[in-house]
Amino acid sequence: MVNLVLYFLGQPETKALLTLFVSIIILPLSAFSAPLVPHFIWVFLRSSYLFLGIYFVGVCCLVRWIARGGQYDALKTKDLSGKTYLVTGSAGGIGKQTALELSKLGAKVVLFARPSNLQQTISDVKKVARDAKLVSGYPIDLADLRSIKTGIEQYKKSEGEDAPITALINNAGVMACPYSTTKDGFETQMGTNHFGHFYLTQLLLPQLIKSKSRIVNVSSLAHAMWQVPCTSDTYAKQLNKQTYTPWNAYALSKTANIYFTQELHRRFHTQGVTAYVLHPGGVDTGLQRHVALSQVFFAPLRMLLFKTQLEGAQTNLFCAVSDDVVSGKYYSDCRETELANPHANNSEQAREWWEYSEKIVAEKIKQWD
C-alpha cells in the first residue's frame, strides 16, 4: 500500500496539486507570520493587488508546467513520410491529437472512429496534414465486433490486403460508465477497452507481422485501483450487474490492456512485431464524462491540473515513433515506468487471459450464424 501511495504521489497531476496547495495556502500563511519581516511590509503586500496578481499568475504557470508531464520534444524533428499509422478512437481526445500530430509530420494516417463522428474527424485531420491525400478513415465501433469486422474489411478492400502498417495505436476507450453491456454481451468497459481491440488486432495480424509493425495499447495508472489479477472470475464479477462497480471494471480493463501487450510481445516479437503499453496521464478529455465529481467540483481546476490533449498524446507518440522504447514494457510521461499493480506483471496470467479472450470472442462470432 505504501508503494502504491508513493506511486500516485509521483504523478504530475498530484505534484501539481500539492504545489498549488503549498503555494496558495501554506507559503503565504507562513510568510505573513514570519517574525523577521516587519509587519508593515506584509500589510503592504497583502493590500497590493499587483503583487497578488503577479503571485497568482506565477503559481498558475508553475503548476501548469508541472502538470504537463514528460514531453516528446524530439518529435518535432521527425519526418514520417512513407510511414503509416492506424489510430482507434481518433474522433476526439488524445486519439485525435495523436492523429493530428502524425499527419503534420507527413505520415499516412488511417482513422478508425464511430460512423457518426468519422467524416468530421477526417475533415479535421486533413486540414492540418502535410498531405491531405494521406488521410483516410473507416467506421468502427469498438463496442461491436461485427462493426469491427466490417470496418477492417472496408479498410483492406480500399488500402489493400498487404498495405504496410508502421504502427497500430489502440487508443479508444470508455471510463467508469454506469453498468451496461455491448451488442455482443460484454461488460461495456471491458468490451470496448479490451475485447474490441483484441479482435481488431487479430484481424490485422497478418499485415502487422508482414510489416514488422508496432502495436501501442493505451492503458492507465487506474490499473492499480483494483489490486487483483485480470481473470475470467474477476471479469465475471463486473459482468454481473449486482457486483459491478465502475472503477473496478475500468481498472480490470486497463490490466487487460497490459496483459494483452505482454502476450503480443511474447508471441510475436521473434517475428518483428513489437508492443508497448502506456499511461497517458490525467488528461482533460471527454473520457471523464461519466465521472460526476470531475465535472462539478474539479471543473475549475482541470485547466491547471490536467494535461491538455496535446500533452496527453505525448506518450502515445513516443511509443509509436521513438527508437528509445523496449517491446513489452509500460510507459508513462515518455519513459519506461514500473507497473503499480503487481498482479499486472504476471506472464502466466497474461497467457491465460489471452486464451480466454480468444475463446470468448470466437464464441460471440459463432453466434452470428
CSV table of C-alpha atoms in Angstrom, one decimal, residues 141-352:
chain,number,residue,atom,x,y,z
A,141,ASP,CA,-17.4,0.9,-33.1
A,142,LEU,CA,-15.1,-0.9,-30.7
A,143,ALA,CA,-18.1,-2.0,-28.7
A,144,ASP,CA,-19.5,-4.0,-31.6
A,145,LEU,CA,-17.5,-7.0,-33.0
A,146,ARG,CA,-19.5,-7.0,-36.2
A,147,SER,CA,-18.7,-3.3,-36.8
A,148,ILE,CA,-15.0,-4.1,-36.3
A,149,LYS,CA,-15.1,-6.9,-38.8
A,150,THR,CA,-16.9,-4.7,-41.4
A,151,GLY,CA,-14.7,-1.7,-40.8
A,152,ILE,CA,-11.5,-3.8,-41.3
A,153,GLU,CA,-12.9,-5.4,-44.4
A,154,GLN,CA,-13.5,-2.0,-45.8
A,155,TYR,CA,-10.0,-0.9,-44.9
A,156,LYS,CA,-8.4,-3.9,-46.5
A,157,LYS,CA,-10.5,-3.6,-49.7
A,158,SER,CA,-9.6,0.1,-50.0
A,159,GLU,CA,-6.0,0.1,-48.9
A,160,GLY,CA,-5.0,-3.4,-49.9
A,161,GLU,CA,-4.6,-6.7,-48.0
A,162,ASP,CA,-0.9,-6.2,-47.9
A,163,ALA,CA,-0.9,-2.4,-47.1
A,164,PRO,CA,2.1,-1.7,-44.8
A,165,ILE,CA,1.5,-0.6,-41.2
A,166,THR,CA,4.1,1.2,-39.2
A,167,ALA,CA,2.1,1.2,-36.0
A,168,LEU,CA,-1.4,0.3,-34.8
A,169,ILE,CA,-2.4,2.6,-31.9
A,170,ASN,CA,-5.2,1.1,-29.9
A,171,ASN,CA,-6.4,4.2,-28.2
A,172,ALA,CA,-10.2,4.1,-28.0
A,173,GLY,CA,-11.7,3.7,-24.6
A,174,VAL,CA,-14.5,4.4,-22.1
A,175,MET,CA,-14.1,5.1,-18.4
A,176,ALA,CA,-16.2,4.5,-15.2
A,177,CYS,CA,-19.5,4.3,-17.0
A,178,PRO,CA,-22.8,3.1,-15.4
A,179,TYR,CA,-23.4,-0.6,-15.9
A,180,SER,CA,-24.2,-1.7,-19.5
A,181,THR,CA,-23.3,-4.3,-22.0
A,182,THR,CA,-22.1,-4.2,-25.6
A,183,LYS,CA,-24.0,-5.6,-28.5
A,184,ASP,CA,-22.1,-8.8,-28.0
A,185,GLY,CA,-22.9,-9.1,-24.3
A,186,PHE,CA,-19.5,-7.9,-22.9
A,187,GLU,CA,-19.4,-5.5,-20.0
A,188,THR,CA,-19.0,-2.2,-21.8
A,189,GLN,CA,-15.7,-1.1,-20.4
A,190,MET,CA,-14.0,-4.5,-21.0
A,191,GLY,CA,-15.8,-4.9,-24.3
A,192,THR,CA,-14.6,-1.6,-25.6
A,193,ASN,CA,-11.2,-1.2,-24.0
A,194,HIS,CA,-10.0,-4.8,-24.4
A,195,PHE,CA,-12.1,-7.3,-26.4
A,196,GLY,CA,-12.8,-4.8,-29.2
A,197,HIS,CA,-9.1,-4.1,-29.6
A,198,PHE,CA,-8.2,-7.7,-29.2
A,199,TYR,CA,-10.4,-8.7,-32.1
A,200,LEU,CA,-9.3,-5.7,-34.3
A,201,THR,CA,-5.6,-6.6,-33.7
A,202,GLN,CA,-6.3,-10.2,-34.6
A,203,LEU,CA,-7.9,-9.2,-37.9
A,204,LEU,CA,-4.8,-7.1,-38.7
A,205,LEU,CA,-2.2,-9.6,-37.5
A,206,PRO,CA,-1.1,-10.9,-41.0
A,207,GLN,CA,-0.3,-7.3,-42.1
A,208,LEU,CA,1.3,-6.4,-38.7
A,209,ILE,CA,3.6,-9.4,-38.9
A,210,LYS,CA,4.5,-8.8,-42.6
A,211,SER,CA,5.2,-5.1,-41.8
A,212,LYS,CA,7.0,-5.8,-38.6
A,213,SER,CA,4.8,-3.3,-37.0
A,214,ARG,CA,4.5,-1.7,-33.6
A,215,ILE,CA,1.3,-2.1,-31.5
A,216,VAL,CA,0.6,0.6,-29.0
A,217,ASN,CA,-2.0,0.0,-26.3
A,218,VAL,CA,-3.3,2.8,-24.2
A,219,SER,CA,-3.8,1.6,-20.6
A,220,SER,CA,-3.9,3.7,-17.4
A,221,LEU,CA,-2.5,4.1,-14.0
A,222,ALA,CA,-6.0,3.2,-12.9
A,223,HIS,CA,-5.0,-0.5,-13.5
A,224,ALA,CA,-3.7,-0.2,-9.9
A,225,MET,CA,-7.1,0.8,-8.4
A,226,TRP,CA,-8.2,-2.8,-8.0
A,227,GLN,CA,-5.3,-4.9,-6.8
A,228,VAL,CA,-6.4,-8.2,-8.4
A,229,PRO,CA,-5.4,-10.2,-11.5
A,230,CYS,CA,-7.5,-10.0,-14.6
A,231,THR,CA,-9.1,-13.4,-14.9
A,232,SER,CA,-12.4,-14.9,-16.1
A,233,ASP,CA,-13.5,-14.9,-12.5
A,234,THR,CA,-12.8,-11.3,-11.7
A,235,TYR,CA,-14.3,-10.3,-15.1
A,236,ALA,CA,-17.5,-12.3,-14.3
A,237,LYS,CA,-18.0,-10.1,-11.2
A,238,GLN,CA,-18.1,-7.0,-13.3
A,239,LEU,CA,-20.4,-8.7,-15.9
A,240,ASN,CA,-22.9,-9.2,-13.1
A,241,LYS,CA,-24.9,-6.0,-12.5
A,242,GLN,CA,-25.3,-6.8,-8.8
A,243,THR,CA,-21.5,-6.9,-8.2
A,244,TYR,CA,-20.5,-4.3,-10.8
A,245,THR,CA,-18.5,-1.2,-9.7
A,246,PRO,CA,-17.5,1.3,-12.4
A,247,TRP,CA,-13.9,1.9,-11.2
A,248,ASN,CA,-13.2,-1.7,-10.6
A,249,ALA,CA,-14.4,-2.6,-14.1
A,250,TYR,CA,-12.2,0.2,-15.6
A,251,ALA,CA,-9.2,-0.9,-13.6
A,252,LEU,CA,-9.7,-4.5,-14.8
A,253,SER,CA,-10.0,-3.5,-18.4
A,254,LYS,CA,-6.7,-1.5,-18.1
A,255,THR,CA,-5.0,-4.5,-16.6
A,256,ALA,CA,-6.3,-6.5,-19.5
A,257,ASN,CA,-4.5,-4.0,-21.8
A,258,ILE,CA,-1.3,-4.7,-20.1
A,259,TYR,CA,-1.7,-8.5,-20.3
A,260,PHE,CA,-2.6,-8.1,-24.0
A,261,THR,CA,0.7,-6.2,-24.6
A,262,GLN,CA,2.8,-8.7,-22.7
A,263,GLU,CA,1.4,-11.5,-24.7
A,264,LEU,CA,1.7,-9.7,-28.0
A,265,HIS,CA,5.4,-9.3,-27.2
A,266,ARG,CA,5.9,-12.9,-26.1
A,267,ARG,CA,4.1,-14.4,-29.1
A,268,PHE,CA,5.2,-12.1,-31.9
A,269,HIS,CA,8.5,-10.3,-31.1
A,270,THR,CA,10.5,-13.0,-32.8
A,271,GLN,CA,8.6,-12.2,-36.0
A,272,GLY,CA,9.5,-8.5,-35.7
A,273,VAL,CA,6.3,-7.2,-34.1
A,274,THR,CA,6.8,-5.0,-31.1
A,275,ALA,CA,4.2,-4.0,-28.5
A,276,TYR,CA,4.0,-1.2,-25.9
A,277,VAL,CA,1.5,-0.2,-23.3
A,278,LEU,CA,1.2,3.2,-21.7
A,279,HIS,CA,-0.5,5.5,-19.2
A,280,PRO,CA,-1.2,8.9,-20.9
A,281,GLY,CA,-1.7,10.8,-17.6
A,282,GLY,CA,-4.7,12.7,-16.3
A,283,VAL,CA,-6.0,14.4,-19.5
A,284,ASP,CA,-8.9,16.8,-19.8
A,285,THR,CA,-11.0,14.9,-22.4
A,286,GLY,CA,-14.5,13.5,-22.8
A,287,LEU,CA,-13.3,10.3,-21.2
A,288,GLN,CA,-14.3,11.8,-17.9
A,289,ARG,CA,-17.9,12.4,-18.9
A,290,HIS,CA,-19.2,9.7,-16.6
A,291,VAL,CA,-17.2,11.0,-13.6
A,292,ALA,CA,-19.6,13.4,-11.9
A,293,LEU,CA,-17.1,14.7,-9.4
A,294,SER,CA,-14.7,15.8,-12.1
A,295,GLN,CA,-17.5,17.7,-13.9
A,296,VAL,CA,-18.6,19.7,-10.9
A,297,PHE,CA,-16.1,20.1,-8.1
A,298,PHE,CA,-12.9,19.8,-10.2
A,299,ALA,CA,-14.1,21.7,-13.3
A,300,PRO,CA,-12.4,25.0,-12.4
A,301,LEU,CA,-9.1,23.1,-11.7
A,302,ARG,CA,-9.0,20.9,-14.8
A,303,MET,CA,-7.2,23.5,-16.9
A,304,LEU,CA,-4.4,23.7,-14.2
A,305,LEU,CA,-4.0,20.2,-13.0
A,306,PHE,CA,-4.9,18.0,-16.1
A,307,LYS,CA,-2.8,17.7,-19.2
A,308,THR,CA,-4.1,19.2,-22.4
A,309,GLN,CA,-4.9,16.8,-25.2
A,310,LEU,CA,-1.6,17.6,-26.9
A,311,GLU,CA,0.3,17.0,-23.7
A,312,GLY,CA,-1.7,13.8,-23.1
A,313,ALA,CA,-0.8,12.5,-26.6
A,314,GLN,CA,2.9,12.7,-26.0
A,315,THR,CA,3.4,9.2,-24.7
A,316,ASN,CA,1.2,7.8,-27.5
A,317,LEU,CA,3.5,9.5,-30.0
A,318,PHE,CA,6.7,8.5,-28.1
A,319,CYS,CA,5.7,4.8,-28.2
A,320,ALA,CA,4.6,5.0,-31.8
A,321,VAL,CA,7.7,6.8,-33.2
A,322,SER,CA,10.7,6.8,-30.8
A,323,ASP,CA,13.6,4.4,-31.2
A,324,ASP,CA,14.2,4.5,-27.4
A,325,VAL,CA,11.5,2.0,-26.4
A,326,VAL,CA,11.6,-1.6,-25.4
A,327,SER,CA,8.9,-4.0,-26.5
A,328,GLY,CA,6.6,-5.4,-23.8
A,329,LYS,CA,7.2,-2.5,-21.4
A,330,TYR,CA,4.9,0.0,-19.7
A,331,TYR,CA,5.4,3.7,-20.4
A,332,SER,CA,4.3,7.0,-18.7
A,333,ASP,CA,5.4,10.6,-19.4
A,334,CYS,CA,7.6,9.3,-22.3
A,335,ARG,CA,9.7,7.0,-20.2
A,336,GLU,CA,9.6,3.4,-19.1
A,337,THR,CA,7.8,3.0,-15.8
A,338,GLU,CA,7.2,0.2,-13.2
A,339,LEU,CA,3.7,-1.2,-13.0
A,340,ALA,CA,1.7,0.0,-10.0
A,341,ASN,CA,-0.2,-3.3,-9.7
A,342,PRO,CA,2.0,-6.4,-9.0
A,343,HIS,CA,-0.8,-8.6,-10.5
A,344,ALA,CA,-0.3,-6.8,-13.8
A,345,ASN,CA,3.2,-8.2,-14.2
A,346,ASN,CA,2.3,-11.9,-14.4
A,347,SER,CA,3.2,-13.8,-17.6
A,348,GLU,CA,1.1,-16.8,-16.7
A,349,GLN,CA,-2.0,-14.7,-16.1
A,350,ALA,CA,-1.3,-12.8,-19.3
A,351,ARG,CA,-1.2,-16.1,-21.2
A,352,GLU,CA,-4.4,-17.4,-19.6
